[in-house]
mmCIF file of C-alpha atoms in Angstrom:
data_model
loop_
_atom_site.group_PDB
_atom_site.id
_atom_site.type_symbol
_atom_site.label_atom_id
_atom_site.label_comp_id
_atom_site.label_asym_id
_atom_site.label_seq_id
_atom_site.Cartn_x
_atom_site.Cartn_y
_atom_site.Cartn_z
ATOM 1 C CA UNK A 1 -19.212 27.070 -29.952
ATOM 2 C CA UNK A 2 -19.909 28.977 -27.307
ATOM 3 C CA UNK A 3 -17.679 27.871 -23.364
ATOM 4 C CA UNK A 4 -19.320 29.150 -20.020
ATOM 5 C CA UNK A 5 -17.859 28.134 -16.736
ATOM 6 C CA UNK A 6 -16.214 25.642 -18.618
ATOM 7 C CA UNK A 7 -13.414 23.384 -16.772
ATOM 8 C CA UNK A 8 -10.303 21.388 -18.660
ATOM 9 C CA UNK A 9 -8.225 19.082 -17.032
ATOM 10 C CA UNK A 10 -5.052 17.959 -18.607
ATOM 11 C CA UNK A 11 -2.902 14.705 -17.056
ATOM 12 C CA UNK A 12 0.326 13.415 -18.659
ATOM 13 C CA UNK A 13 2.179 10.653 -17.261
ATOM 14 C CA UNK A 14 6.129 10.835 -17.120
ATOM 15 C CA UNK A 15 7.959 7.966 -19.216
ATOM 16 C CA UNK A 16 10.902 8.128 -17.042
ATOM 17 C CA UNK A 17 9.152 7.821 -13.557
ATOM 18 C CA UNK A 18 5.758 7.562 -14.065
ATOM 19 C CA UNK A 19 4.421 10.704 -12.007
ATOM 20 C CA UNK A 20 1.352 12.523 -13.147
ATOM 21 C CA UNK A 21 2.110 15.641 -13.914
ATOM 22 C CA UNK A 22 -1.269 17.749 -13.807
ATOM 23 C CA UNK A 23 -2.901 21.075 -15.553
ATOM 24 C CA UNK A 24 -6.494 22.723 -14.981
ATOM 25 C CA UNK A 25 -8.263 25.577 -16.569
ATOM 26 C CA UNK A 26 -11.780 26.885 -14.462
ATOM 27 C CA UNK A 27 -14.375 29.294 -14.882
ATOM 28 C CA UNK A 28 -13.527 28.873 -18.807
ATOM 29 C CA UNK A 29 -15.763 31.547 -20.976
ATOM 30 C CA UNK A 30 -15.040 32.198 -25.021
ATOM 31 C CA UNK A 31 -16.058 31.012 -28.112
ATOM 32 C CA UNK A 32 -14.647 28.768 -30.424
ATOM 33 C CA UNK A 33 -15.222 29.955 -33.799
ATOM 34 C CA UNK A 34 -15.267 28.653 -37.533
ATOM 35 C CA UNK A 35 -14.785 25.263 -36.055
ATOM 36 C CA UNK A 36 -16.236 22.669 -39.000
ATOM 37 C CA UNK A 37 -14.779 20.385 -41.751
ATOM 38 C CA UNK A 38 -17.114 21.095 -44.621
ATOM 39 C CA UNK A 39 -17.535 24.057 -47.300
ATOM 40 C CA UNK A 40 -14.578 25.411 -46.210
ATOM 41 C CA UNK A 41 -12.472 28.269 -47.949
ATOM 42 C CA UNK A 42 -9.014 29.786 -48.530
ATOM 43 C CA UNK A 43 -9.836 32.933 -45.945
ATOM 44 C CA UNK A 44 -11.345 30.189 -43.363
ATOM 45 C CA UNK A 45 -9.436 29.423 -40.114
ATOM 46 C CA UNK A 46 -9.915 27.974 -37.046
ATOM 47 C CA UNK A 47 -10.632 30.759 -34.115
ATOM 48 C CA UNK A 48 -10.012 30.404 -30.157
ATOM 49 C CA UNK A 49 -10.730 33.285 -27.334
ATOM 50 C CA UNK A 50 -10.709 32.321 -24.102
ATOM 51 C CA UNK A 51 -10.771 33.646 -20.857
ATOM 52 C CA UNK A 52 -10.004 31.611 -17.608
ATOM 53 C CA UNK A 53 -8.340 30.354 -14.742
ATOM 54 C CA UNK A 54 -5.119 29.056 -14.952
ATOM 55 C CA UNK A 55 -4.758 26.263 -11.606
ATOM 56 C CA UNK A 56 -7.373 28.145 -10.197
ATOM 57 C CA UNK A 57 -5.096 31.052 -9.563
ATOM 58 C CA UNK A 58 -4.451 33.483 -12.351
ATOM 59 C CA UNK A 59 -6.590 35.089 -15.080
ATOM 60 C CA UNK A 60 -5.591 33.732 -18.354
ATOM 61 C CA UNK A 61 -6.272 35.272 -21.881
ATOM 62 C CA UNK A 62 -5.753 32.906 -24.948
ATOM 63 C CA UNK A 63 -6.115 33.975 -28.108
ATOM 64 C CA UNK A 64 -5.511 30.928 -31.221
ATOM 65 C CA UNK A 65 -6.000 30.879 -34.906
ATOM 66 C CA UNK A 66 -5.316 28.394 -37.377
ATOM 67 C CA UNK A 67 -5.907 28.946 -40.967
ATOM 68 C CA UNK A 68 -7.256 25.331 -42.658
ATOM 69 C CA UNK A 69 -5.748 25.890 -45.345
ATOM 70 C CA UNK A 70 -2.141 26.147 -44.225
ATOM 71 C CA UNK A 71 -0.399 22.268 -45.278
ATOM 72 C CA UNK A 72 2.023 22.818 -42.336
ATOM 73 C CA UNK A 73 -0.905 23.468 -39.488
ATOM 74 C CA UNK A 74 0.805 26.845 -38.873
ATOM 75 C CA UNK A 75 -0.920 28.534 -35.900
ATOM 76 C CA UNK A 76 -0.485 31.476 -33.907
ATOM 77 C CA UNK A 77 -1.267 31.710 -30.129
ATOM 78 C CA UNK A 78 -1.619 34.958 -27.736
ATOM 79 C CA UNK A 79 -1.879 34.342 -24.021
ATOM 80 C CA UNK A 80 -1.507 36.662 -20.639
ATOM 81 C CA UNK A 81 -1.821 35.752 -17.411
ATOM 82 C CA UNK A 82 -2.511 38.041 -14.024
ATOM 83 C CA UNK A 83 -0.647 38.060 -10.804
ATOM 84 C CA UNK A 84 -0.775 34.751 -9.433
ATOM 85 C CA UNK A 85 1.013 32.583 -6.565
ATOM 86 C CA UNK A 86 3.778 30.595 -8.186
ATOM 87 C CA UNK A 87 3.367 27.636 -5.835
ATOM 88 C CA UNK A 88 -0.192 27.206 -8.227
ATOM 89 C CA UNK A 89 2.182 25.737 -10.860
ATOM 90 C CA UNK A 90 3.975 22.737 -8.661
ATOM 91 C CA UNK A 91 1.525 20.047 -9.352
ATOM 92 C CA UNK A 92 2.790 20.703 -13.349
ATOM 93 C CA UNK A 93 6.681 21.285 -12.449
ATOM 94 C CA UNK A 94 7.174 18.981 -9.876
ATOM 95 C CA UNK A 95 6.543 15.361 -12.445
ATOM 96 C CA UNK A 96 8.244 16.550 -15.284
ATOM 97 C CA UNK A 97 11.297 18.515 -13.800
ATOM 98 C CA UNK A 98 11.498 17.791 -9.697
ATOM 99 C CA UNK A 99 11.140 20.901 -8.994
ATOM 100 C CA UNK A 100 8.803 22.526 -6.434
ATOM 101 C CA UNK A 101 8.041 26.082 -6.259
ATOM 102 C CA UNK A 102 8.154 27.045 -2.622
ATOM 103 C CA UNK A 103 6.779 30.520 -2.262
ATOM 104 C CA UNK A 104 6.744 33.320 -5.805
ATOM 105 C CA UNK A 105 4.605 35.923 -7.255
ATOM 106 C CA UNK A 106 4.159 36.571 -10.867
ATOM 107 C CA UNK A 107 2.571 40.170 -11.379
ATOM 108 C CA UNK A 108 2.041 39.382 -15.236
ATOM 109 C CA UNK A 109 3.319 36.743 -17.626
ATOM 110 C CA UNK A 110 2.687 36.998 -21.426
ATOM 111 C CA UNK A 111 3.278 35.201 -24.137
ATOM 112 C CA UNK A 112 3.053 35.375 -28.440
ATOM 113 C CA UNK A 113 3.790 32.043 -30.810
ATOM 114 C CA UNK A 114 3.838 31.403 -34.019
ATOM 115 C CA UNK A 115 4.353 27.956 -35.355
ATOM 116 C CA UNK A 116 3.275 24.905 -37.293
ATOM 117 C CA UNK A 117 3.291 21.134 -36.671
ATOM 118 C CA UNK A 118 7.146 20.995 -36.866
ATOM 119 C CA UNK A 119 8.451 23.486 -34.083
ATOM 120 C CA UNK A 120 7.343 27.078 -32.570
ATOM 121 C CA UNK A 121 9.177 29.755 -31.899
ATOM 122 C CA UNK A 122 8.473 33.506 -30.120
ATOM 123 C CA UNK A 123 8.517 35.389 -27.194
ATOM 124 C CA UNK A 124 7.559 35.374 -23.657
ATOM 125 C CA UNK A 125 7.985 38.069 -21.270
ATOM 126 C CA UNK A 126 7.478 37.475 -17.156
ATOM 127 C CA UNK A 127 7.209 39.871 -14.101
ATOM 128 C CA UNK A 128 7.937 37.767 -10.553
ATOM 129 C CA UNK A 129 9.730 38.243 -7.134
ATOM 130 C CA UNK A 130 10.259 36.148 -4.167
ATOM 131 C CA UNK A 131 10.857 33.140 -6.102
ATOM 132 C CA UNK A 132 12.059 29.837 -3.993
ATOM 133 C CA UNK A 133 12.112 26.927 -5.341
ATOM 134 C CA UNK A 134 12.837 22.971 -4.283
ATOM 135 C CA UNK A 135 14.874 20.631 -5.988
ATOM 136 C CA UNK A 136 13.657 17.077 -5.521
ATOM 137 C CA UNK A 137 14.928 13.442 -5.453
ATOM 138 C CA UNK A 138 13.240 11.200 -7.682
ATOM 139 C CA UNK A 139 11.453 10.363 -4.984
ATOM 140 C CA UNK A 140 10.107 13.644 -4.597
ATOM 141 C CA UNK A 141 12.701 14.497 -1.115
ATOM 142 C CA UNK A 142 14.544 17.849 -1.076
ATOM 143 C CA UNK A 143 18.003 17.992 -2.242
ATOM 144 C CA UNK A 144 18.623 20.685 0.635
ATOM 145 C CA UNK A 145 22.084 21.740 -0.825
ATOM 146 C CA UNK A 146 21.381 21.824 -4.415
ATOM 147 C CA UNK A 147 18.428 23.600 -3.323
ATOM 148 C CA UNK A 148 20.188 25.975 -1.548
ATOM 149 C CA UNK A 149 22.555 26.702 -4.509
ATOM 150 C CA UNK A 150 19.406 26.904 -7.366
ATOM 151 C CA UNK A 151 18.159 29.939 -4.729
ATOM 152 C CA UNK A 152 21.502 31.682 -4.983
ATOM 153 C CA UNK A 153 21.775 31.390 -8.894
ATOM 154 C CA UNK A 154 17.987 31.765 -10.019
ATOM 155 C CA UNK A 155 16.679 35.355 -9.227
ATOM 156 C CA UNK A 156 13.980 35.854 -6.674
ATOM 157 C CA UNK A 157 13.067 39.325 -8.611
ATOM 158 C CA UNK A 158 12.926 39.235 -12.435
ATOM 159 C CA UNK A 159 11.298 41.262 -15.288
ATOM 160 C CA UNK A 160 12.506 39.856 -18.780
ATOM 161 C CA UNK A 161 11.047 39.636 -21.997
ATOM 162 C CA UNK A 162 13.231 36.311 -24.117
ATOM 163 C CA UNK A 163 12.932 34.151 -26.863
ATOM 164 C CA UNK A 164 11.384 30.780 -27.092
ATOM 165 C CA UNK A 165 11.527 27.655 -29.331
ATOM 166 C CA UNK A 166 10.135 24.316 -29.029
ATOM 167 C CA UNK A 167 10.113 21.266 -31.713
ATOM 168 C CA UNK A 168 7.259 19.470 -32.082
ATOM 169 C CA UNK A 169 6.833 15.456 -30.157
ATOM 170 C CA UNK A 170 5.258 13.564 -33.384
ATOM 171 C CA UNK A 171 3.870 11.372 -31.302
ATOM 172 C CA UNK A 172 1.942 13.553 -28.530
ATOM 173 C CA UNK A 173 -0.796 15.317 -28.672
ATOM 174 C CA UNK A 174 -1.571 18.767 -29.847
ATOM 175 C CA UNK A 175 -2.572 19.972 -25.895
ATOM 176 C CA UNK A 176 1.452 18.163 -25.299
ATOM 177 C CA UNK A 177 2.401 20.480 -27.661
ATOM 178 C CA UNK A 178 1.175 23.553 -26.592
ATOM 179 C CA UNK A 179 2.289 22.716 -22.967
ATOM 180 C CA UNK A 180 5.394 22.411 -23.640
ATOM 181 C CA UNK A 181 5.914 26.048 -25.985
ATOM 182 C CA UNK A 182 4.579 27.621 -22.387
ATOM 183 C CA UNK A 183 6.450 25.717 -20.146
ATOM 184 C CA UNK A 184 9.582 26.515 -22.541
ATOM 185 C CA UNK A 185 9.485 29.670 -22.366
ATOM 186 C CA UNK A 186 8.604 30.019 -18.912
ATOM 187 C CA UNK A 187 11.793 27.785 -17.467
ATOM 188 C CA UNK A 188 14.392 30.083 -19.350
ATOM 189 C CA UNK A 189 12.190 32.977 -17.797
ATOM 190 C CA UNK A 190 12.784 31.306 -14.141
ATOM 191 C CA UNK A 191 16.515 30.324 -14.915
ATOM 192 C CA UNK A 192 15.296 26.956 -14.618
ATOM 193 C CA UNK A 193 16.256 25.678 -18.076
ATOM 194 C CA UNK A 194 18.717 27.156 -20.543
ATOM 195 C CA UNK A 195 16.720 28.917 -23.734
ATOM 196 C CA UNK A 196 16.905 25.463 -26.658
ATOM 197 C CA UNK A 197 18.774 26.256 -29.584
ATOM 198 C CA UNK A 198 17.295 26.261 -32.888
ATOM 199 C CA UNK A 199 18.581 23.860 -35.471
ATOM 200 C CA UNK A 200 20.400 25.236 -38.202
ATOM 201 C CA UNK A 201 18.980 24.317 -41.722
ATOM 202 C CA UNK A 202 21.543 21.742 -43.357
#
């Protein structure tokens, strides 16, 4: 399956205040390959290479394979993006964590996964500077002196490479899924979030 000048829109609704959070990918080209559910063999697996806008803004690689044999689902994903304006990303940020990037550039962001349909783990790595961000109210008004203390604590310059992990939501999608390994890794990148912990095997 060949993509050219493809567009994907993603929209998932908050269930603890109902905001939209939104995601788009333009001028999509790649090919989708071995995609098919019949004659299939050991060696087969599911191929993805992409390349795109992410929010309009930054040139994206992705790279995805997925063997069909594999009873777990176990994938492995690839992904850089170019320098890009931060801000690009509030329309995503701002629903599911109230936060709203003010002014940032990223110079290069990449990331490599490896999971299944239980959790992912790997590494992202991120290049930014003159990061401000916006801590919101529910009701999407600043919260000027929490604000003002996230800008003291969360660098405005950065180059890191750290470790990510995400656990699978049974009952989302696989697109929910993937969102949520990026966005993972990229909020312990900002100093938004603290890096999850992995669970220890009983």
């Amino acid at each position: 399956i060949d993509l050219s000048h493809a567009r994907i829109r993603y929209h998932e609704i908050n269930e603890k205040n109902g905001a939209e959070s939104r995601i788009w990918f333009t001028d999509m080209n790649g090919s989708i390959l071995h995609a098919g559910n019949a004659a299939i063999v050991d060696c087969d697996s599911l191929r993805i290479r992409l390349n795109t806008k992410l929010m309009g803004a930054g040139s994206m690689k992705f790279l995805f394979s997925q063997s069909y044999s594999d009873s777990l689902q176990g994938f492995e994903i690839w992904s850089t993006v170019g320098r890009m304006n931060l801000d690009a990303l509030s329309p995503l940020l701002q629903p599911l964590v109230n936060v709203r990037i003010k002014s940032g550039q990223a110079d290069t962001v990449w990331m490599k996964v490896t999971a299944n349909d239980i959790s992912a783990s790997g590494r992202i790595s991120s290049e930014y500077r003159d990061l401000k961000i916006h801590l919101l109210k529910e009701d999407g008004q600043k919260r000027g002196f929490m604000s003002f203390l996230a800008n003291t604590v969360v660098p405005n310059k950065k180059k890191k490479s750290s470790e990510l992990y995400r656990e699978r939501l049974r009952n989302k999608s696989i697109f929910n899924y993937w969102g949520k390994i990026a966005l993972s890794g990229l909020f312990t990148n900002l100093g938004i979030e603290k890096p999850p912990k992995k669970k220890k095997a009983k």
